[in-house]
CSV table of C-alpha atoms and ligand atoms in Angstrom, one decimal:
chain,number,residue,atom,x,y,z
A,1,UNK,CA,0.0,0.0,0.0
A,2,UNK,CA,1.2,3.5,-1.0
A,3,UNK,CA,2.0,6.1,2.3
A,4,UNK,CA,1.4,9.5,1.6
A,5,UNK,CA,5.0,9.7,2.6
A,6,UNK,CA,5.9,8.3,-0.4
A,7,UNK,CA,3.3,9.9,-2.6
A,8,UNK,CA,4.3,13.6,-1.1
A,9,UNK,CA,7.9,13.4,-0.7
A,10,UNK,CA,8.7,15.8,-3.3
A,11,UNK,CA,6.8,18.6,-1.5
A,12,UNK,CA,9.3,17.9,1.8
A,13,UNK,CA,12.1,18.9,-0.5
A,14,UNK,CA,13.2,22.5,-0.3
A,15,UNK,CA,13.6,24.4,-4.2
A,16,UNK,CA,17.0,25.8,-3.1
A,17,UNK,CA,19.7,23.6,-4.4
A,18,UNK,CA,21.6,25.3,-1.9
A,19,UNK,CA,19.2,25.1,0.8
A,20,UNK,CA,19.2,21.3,1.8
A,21,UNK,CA,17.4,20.5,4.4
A,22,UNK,CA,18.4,17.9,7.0
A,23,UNK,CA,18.4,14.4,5.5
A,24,UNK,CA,14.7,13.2,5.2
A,25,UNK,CA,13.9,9.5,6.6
A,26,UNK,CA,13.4,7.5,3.3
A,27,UNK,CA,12.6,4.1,5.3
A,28,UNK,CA,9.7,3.6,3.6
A,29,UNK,CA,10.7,4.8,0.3
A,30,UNK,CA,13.8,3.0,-0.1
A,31,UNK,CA,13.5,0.0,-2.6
A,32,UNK,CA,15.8,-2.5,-2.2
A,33,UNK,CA,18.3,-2.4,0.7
A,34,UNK,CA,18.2,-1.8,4.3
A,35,UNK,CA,18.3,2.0,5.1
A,36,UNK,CA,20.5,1.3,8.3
A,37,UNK,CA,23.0,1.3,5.5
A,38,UNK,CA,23.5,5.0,5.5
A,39,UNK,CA,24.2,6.8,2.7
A,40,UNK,CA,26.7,9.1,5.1
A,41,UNK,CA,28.9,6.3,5.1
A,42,UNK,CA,28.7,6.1,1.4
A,43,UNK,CA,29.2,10.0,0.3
A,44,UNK,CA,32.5,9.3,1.7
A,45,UNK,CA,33.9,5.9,0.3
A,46,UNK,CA,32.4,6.4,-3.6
A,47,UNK,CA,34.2,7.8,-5.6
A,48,UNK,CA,33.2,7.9,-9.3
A,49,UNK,CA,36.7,8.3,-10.8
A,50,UNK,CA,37.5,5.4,-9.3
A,51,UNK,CA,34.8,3.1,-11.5
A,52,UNK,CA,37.0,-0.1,-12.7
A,53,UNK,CA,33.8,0.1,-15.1
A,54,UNK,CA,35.0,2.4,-17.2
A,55,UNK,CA,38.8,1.0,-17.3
A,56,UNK,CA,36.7,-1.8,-19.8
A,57,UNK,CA,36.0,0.1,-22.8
A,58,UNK,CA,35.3,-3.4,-24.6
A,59,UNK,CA,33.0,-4.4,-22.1
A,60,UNK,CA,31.0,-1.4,-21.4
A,61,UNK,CA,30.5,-1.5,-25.3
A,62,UNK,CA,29.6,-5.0,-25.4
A,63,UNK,CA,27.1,-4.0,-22.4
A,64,UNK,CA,25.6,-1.1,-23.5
A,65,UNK,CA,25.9,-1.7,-27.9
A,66,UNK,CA,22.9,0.1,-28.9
A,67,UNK,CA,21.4,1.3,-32.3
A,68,UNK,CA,22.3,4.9,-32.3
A,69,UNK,CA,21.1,6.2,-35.6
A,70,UNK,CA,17.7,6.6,-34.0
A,71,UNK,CA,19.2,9.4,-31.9
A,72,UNK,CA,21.4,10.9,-34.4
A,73,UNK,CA,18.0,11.5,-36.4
A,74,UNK,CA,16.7,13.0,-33.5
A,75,UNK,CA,19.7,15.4,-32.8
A,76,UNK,CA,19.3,16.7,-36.2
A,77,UNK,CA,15.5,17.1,-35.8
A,78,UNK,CA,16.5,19.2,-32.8
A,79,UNK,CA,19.9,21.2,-34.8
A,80,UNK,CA,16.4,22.1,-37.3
A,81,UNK,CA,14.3,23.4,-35.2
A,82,UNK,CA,16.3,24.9,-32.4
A,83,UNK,CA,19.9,25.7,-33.6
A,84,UNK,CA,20.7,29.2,-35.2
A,85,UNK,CA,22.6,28.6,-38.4
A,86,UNK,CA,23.7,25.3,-39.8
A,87,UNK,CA,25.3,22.6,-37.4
A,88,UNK,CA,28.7,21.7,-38.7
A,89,UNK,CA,31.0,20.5,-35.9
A,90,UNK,CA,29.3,19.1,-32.6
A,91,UNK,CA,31.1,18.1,-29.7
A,92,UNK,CA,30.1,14.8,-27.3
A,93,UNK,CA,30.9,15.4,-23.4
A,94,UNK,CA,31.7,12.1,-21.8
A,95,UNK,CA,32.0,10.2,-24.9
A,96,UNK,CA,32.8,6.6,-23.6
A,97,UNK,CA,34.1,4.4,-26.4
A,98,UNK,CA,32.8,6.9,-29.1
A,99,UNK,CA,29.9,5.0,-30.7
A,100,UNK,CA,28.6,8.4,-31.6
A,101,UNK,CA,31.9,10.0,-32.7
A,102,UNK,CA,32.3,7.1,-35.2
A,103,UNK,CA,29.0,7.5,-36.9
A,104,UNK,CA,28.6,11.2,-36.9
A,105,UNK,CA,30.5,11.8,-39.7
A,106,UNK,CA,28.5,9.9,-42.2
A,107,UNK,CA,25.9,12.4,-41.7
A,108,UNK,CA,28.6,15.2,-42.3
A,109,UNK,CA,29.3,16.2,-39.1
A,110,UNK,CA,33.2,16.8,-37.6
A,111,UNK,CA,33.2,15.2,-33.9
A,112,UNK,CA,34.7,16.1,-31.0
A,113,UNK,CA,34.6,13.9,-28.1
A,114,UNK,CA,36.0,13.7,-24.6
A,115,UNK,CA,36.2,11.7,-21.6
A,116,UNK,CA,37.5,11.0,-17.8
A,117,UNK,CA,38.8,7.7,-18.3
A,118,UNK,CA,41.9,7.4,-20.0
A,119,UNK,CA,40.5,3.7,-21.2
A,120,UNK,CA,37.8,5.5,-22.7
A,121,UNK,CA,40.1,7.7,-24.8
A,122,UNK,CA,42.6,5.1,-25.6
A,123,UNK,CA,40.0,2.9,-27.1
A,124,UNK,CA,37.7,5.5,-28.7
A,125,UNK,CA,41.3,6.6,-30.3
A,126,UNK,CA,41.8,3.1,-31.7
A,127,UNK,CA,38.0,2.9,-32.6
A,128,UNK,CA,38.2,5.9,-35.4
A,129,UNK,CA,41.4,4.9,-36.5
A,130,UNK,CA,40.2,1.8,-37.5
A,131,UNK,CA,37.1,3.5,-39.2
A,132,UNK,CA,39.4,4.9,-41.4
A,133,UNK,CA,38.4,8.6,-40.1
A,134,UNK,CA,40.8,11.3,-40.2
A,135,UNK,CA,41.1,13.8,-37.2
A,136,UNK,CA,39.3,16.9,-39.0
A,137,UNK,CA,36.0,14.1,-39.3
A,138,UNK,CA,36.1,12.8,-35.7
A,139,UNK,CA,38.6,13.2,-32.5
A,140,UNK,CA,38.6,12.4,-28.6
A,141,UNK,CA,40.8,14.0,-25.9
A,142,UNK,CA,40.7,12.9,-22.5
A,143,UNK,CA,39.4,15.1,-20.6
A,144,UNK,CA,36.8,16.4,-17.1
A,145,UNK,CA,33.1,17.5,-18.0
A,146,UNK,CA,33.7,20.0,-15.1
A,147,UNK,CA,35.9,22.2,-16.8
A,148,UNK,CA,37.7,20.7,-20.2
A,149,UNK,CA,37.3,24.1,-22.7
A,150,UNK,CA,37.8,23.8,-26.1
A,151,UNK,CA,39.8,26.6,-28.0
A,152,UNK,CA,37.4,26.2,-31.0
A,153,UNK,CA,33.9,26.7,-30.9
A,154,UNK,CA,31.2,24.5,-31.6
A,155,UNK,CA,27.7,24.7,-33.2
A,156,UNK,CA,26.1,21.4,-30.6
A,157,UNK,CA,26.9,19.6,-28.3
A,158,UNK,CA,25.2,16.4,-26.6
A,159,UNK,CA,25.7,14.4,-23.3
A,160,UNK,CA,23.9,10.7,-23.3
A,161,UNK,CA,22.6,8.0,-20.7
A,162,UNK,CA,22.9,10.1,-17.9
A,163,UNK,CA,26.9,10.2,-17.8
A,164,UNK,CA,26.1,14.0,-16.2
A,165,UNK,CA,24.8,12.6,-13.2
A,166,UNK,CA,28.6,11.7,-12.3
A,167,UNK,CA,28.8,15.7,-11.5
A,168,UNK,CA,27.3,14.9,-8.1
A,169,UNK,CA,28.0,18.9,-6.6
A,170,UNK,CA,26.1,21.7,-7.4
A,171,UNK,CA,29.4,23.5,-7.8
A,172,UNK,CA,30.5,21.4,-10.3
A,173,UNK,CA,27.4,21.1,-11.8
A,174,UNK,CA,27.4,25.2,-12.5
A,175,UNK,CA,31.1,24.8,-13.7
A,176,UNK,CA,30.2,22.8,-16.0
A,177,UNK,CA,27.3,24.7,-17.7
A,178,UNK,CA,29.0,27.7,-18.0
A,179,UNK,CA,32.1,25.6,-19.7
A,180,UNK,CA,29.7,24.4,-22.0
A,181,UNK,CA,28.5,28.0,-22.9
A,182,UNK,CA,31.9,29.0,-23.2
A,183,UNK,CA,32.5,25.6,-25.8
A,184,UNK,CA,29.4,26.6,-27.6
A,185,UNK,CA,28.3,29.7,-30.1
A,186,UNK,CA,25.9,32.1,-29.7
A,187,UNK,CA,22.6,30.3,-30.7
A,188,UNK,CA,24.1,26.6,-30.5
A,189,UNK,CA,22.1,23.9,-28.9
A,190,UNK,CA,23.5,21.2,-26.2
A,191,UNK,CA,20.8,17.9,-25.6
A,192,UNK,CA,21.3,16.2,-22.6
A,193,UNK,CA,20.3,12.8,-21.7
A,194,UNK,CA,19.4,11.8,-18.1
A,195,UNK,CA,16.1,10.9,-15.7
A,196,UNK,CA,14.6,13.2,-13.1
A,197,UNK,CA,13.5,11.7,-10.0
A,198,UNK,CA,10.7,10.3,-9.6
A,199,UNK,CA,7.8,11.6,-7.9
A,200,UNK,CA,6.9,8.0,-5.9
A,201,UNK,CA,10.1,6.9,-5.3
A,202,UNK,CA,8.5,3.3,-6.0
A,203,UNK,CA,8.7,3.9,-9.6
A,204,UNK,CA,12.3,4.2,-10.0
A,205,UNK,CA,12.2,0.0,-9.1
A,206,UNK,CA,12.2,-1.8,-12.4
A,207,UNK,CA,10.9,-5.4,-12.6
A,208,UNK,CA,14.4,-7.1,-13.7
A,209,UNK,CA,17.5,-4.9,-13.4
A,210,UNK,CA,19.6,-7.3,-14.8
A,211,UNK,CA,20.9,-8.4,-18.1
A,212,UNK,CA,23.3,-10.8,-20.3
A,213,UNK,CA,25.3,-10.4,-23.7
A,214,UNK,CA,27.3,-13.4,-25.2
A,215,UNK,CA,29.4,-12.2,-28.2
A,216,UNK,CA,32.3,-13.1,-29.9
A,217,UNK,CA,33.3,-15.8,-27.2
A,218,UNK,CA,32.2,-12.9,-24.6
A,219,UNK,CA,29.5,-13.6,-22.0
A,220,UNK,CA,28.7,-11.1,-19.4
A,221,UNK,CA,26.1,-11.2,-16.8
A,222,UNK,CA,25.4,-7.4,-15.3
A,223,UNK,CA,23.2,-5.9,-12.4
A,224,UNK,CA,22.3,-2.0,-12.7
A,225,UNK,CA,20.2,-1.4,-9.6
A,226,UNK,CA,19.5,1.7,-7.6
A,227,UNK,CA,19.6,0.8,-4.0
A,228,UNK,CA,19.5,4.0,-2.3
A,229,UNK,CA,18.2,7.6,-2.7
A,230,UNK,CA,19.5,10.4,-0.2
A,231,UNK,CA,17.5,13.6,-0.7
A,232,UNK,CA,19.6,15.6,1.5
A,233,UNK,CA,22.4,15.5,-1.0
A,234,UNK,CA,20.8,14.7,-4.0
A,235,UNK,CA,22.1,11.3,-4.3
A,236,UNK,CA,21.5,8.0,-6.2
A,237,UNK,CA,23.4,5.1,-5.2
A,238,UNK,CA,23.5,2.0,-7.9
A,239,UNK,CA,24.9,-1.5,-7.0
A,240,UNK,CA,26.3,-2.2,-10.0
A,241,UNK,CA,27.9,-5.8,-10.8
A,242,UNK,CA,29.3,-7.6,-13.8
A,243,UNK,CA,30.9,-11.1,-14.5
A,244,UNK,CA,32.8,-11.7,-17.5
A,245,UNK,CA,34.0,-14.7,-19.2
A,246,UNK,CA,36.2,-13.6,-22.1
A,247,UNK,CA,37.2,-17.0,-23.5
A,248,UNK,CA,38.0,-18.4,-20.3
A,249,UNK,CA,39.3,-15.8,-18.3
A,250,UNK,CA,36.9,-14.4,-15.9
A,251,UNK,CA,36.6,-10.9,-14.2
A,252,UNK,CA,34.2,-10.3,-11.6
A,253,UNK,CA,33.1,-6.3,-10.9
A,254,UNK,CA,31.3,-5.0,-8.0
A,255,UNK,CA,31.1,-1.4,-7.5
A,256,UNK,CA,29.3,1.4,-6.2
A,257,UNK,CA,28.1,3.7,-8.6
A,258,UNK,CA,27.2,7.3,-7.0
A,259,UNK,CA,25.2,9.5,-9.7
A,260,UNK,CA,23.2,13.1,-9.5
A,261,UNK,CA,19.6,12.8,-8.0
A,262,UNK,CA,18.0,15.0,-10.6
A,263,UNK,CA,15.0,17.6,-9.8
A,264,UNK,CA,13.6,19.5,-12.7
A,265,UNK,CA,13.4,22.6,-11.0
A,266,UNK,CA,16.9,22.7,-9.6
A,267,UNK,CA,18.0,21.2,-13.4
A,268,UNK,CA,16.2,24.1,-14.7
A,269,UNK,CA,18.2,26.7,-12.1
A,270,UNK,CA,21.5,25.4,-13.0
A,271,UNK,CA,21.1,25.9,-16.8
A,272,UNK,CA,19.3,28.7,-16.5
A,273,UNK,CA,21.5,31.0,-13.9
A,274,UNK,CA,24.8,29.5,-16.5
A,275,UNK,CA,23.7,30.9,-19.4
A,276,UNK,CA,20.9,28.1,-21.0
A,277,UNK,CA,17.7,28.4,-21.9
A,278,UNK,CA,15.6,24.7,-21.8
A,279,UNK,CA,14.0,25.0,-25.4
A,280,UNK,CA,12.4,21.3,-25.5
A,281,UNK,CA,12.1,18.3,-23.6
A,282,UNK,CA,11.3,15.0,-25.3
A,283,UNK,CA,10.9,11.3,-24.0
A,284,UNK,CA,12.6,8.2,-25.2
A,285,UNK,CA,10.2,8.0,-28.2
A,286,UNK,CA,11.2,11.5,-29.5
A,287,UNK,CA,8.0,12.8,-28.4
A,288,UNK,CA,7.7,16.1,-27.3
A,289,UNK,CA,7.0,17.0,-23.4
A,290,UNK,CA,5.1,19.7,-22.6
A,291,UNK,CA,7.2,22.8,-20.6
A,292,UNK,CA,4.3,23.6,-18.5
A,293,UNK,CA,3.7,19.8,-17.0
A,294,UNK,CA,5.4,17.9,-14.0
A,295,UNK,CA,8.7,17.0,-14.9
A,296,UNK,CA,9.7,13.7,-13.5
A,297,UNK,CA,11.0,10.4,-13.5
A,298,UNK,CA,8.0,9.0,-14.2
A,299,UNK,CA,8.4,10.5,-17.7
A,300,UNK,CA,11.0,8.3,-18.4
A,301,UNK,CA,14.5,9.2,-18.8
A,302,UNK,CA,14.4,12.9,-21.0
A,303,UNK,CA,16.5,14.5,-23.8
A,304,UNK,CA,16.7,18.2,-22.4
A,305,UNK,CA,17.2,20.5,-25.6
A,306,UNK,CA,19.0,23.5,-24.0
A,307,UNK,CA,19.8,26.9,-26.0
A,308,UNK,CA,23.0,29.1,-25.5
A,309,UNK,CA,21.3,32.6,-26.2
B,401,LIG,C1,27.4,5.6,-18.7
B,401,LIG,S1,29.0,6.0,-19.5
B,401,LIG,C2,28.3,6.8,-21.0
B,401,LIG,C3,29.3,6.8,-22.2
B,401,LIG,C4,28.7,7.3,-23.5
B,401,LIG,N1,28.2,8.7,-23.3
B,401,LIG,C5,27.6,6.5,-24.0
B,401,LIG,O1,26.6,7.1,-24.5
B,401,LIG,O2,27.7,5.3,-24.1
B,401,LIG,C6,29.5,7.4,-18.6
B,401,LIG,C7,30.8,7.9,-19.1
B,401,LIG,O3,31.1,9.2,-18.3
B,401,LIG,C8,32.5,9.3,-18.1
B,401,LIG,N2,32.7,10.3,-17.1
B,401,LIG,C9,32.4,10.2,-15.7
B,401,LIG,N3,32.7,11.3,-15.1
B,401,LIG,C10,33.2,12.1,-16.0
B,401,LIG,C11,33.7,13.5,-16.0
B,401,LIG,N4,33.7,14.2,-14.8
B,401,LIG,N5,34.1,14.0,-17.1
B,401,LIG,C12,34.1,13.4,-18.3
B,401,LIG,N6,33.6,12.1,-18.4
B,401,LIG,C13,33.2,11.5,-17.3
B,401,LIG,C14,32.9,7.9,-17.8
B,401,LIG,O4,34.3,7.7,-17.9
B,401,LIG,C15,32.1,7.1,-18.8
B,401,LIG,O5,32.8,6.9,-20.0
């Protein structure tokens, strides 16, 4: 049975982003784990950079291979209808092993894409070479979402699967829109990916938060699941786990993963006081999301189409 706890946490939270109040009991609204487990404990030990994850380029790709062409149509949908001018080089913030920055090009774009992990970089590197793309089509530089500026402008810029949500401080957070203004022109768009929280915390449990690939002589088992939500800081915990057997040779992951608690209106505050405008929001079918509605994880995870005017 649903608590009005649950159903009316969102009104206990505070607008401020920089007006936290003291940490709200989530007993009841936590899914999966006990909540003696204290997410103090965990602000402290997790530390993103340190995700053996992302040290396993070929894995994560393996994991998370997805037809992106769906989204590249949508991107230029959005460079149409929202971008000054034509779109001619667009730049991908936490590119991972460059699935976009390979493709790109073919619809006549020059990439530029960068990321944290070295891994990343090293394999997105070897990724376009082998492509046979040159490094005026498509390039990645290592590089932090917090403050990497580019010496060239660019006319777009995009941030996907909620890789954002690894800028867990507000500080950083504002850093990094107003280095995105500076990367972008006047009139240029930037469309990022992630999910809002939701409204009844219930609805952030999915049914079966596990998967399995088997390729190439490659099976991996993996376990994405949010355990823990701390309002206070605006944190999302996920247990994340993943066994590989890569032709016999086994690795075994279990990590931590500690990502951005997203609420619209404090989403909308940091664009908007860095220099953004939010100029559409559509859902994972491309459709269109009304401004004036509740914005929330119910929704789905959201493209957020914001404008550097
Ligand atoms: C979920 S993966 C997404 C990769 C890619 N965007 C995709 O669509 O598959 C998150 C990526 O964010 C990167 N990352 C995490 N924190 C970062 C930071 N502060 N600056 C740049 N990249 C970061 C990780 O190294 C990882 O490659």
């Amino acid at each position: 049975m649903k608590t009005n706890m649950q159903n009316n946490i969102l009104s206990e939270i505070p607008a401020s982003n920089n007006d936290v109040s003291d940490h709200i009991s989530l007993d009841q609204a936590i899914l999966m784990r006990d909540v003696s487990d204290s997410s103090e404990a965990l602000l402290n030990t997790v530390e993103n950079e340190k995700n053996k994850f992302y040290n396993l380029p070929r894995y994560y790709d393996l994991a998370f291979e997805r037809n992106i062409e769906r989204d590249i149509v949508f991107f230029q949908k959005c460079f149409q209808m929202y971008c000054d001018g034509d779109v001619k080089r667009i730049l991908e913030v936490a590119c991972g092993t460059g699935m976009f920055l390979e493709y790109l090009p073919h619809y006549g774009y020059q990439t530029v894409g960068f990321d944290l992990s070295e891994a990343m970089v090293m394999y997105t590197k070897k990724r376009l070479h082998l492509a046979g793309l040159n490094k005026h089509q498509a390039k990645v530089v290592l590089g932090d979402m917090k403050d990497k500026v580019f010496k060239k402008k660019f006319d777009a810029a995009f941030v996907c699967v909620n890789s954002l949500g690894y800028l867990t401080r507000d500080a950083d957070i504002c850093d990094h829109f107003k280095t995105m203004v500076k990367n972008l022109r006047k009139g240029g768009i930037y469309i990022v990916e992630i999910s809002c929280k939701c409204e009844n915390l219930l609805n952030e449990k999915r049914v079966d938060e596990t998967w399995h690939v088997s390729k190439e002589h490659i099976d991996l088992q993996l376990k994405w699941r949010p355990f823990l939500y701390d309002l206070k800081h605006r944190l999302r915990f996920i247990d994340f786990e993943m066994q590989v057997n890569d032709d016999q040779m086994i690795i075994e992951i279990k990590e931590v993963h500690k990502l951005r608690l997203w609420l619209f209106e404090e989403f909308k505050q940091f664009t908007s006081s860095n220099g953004f405008t939010i100029v559409g929001i559509y859902n994972q079918n491309y459709e269109e999301i009304s401004l004036s509605m509740p914005i929330t994880g119910e929704l789905g995870v959201l493209f957020f189409v914001l404008k550097n005017d």
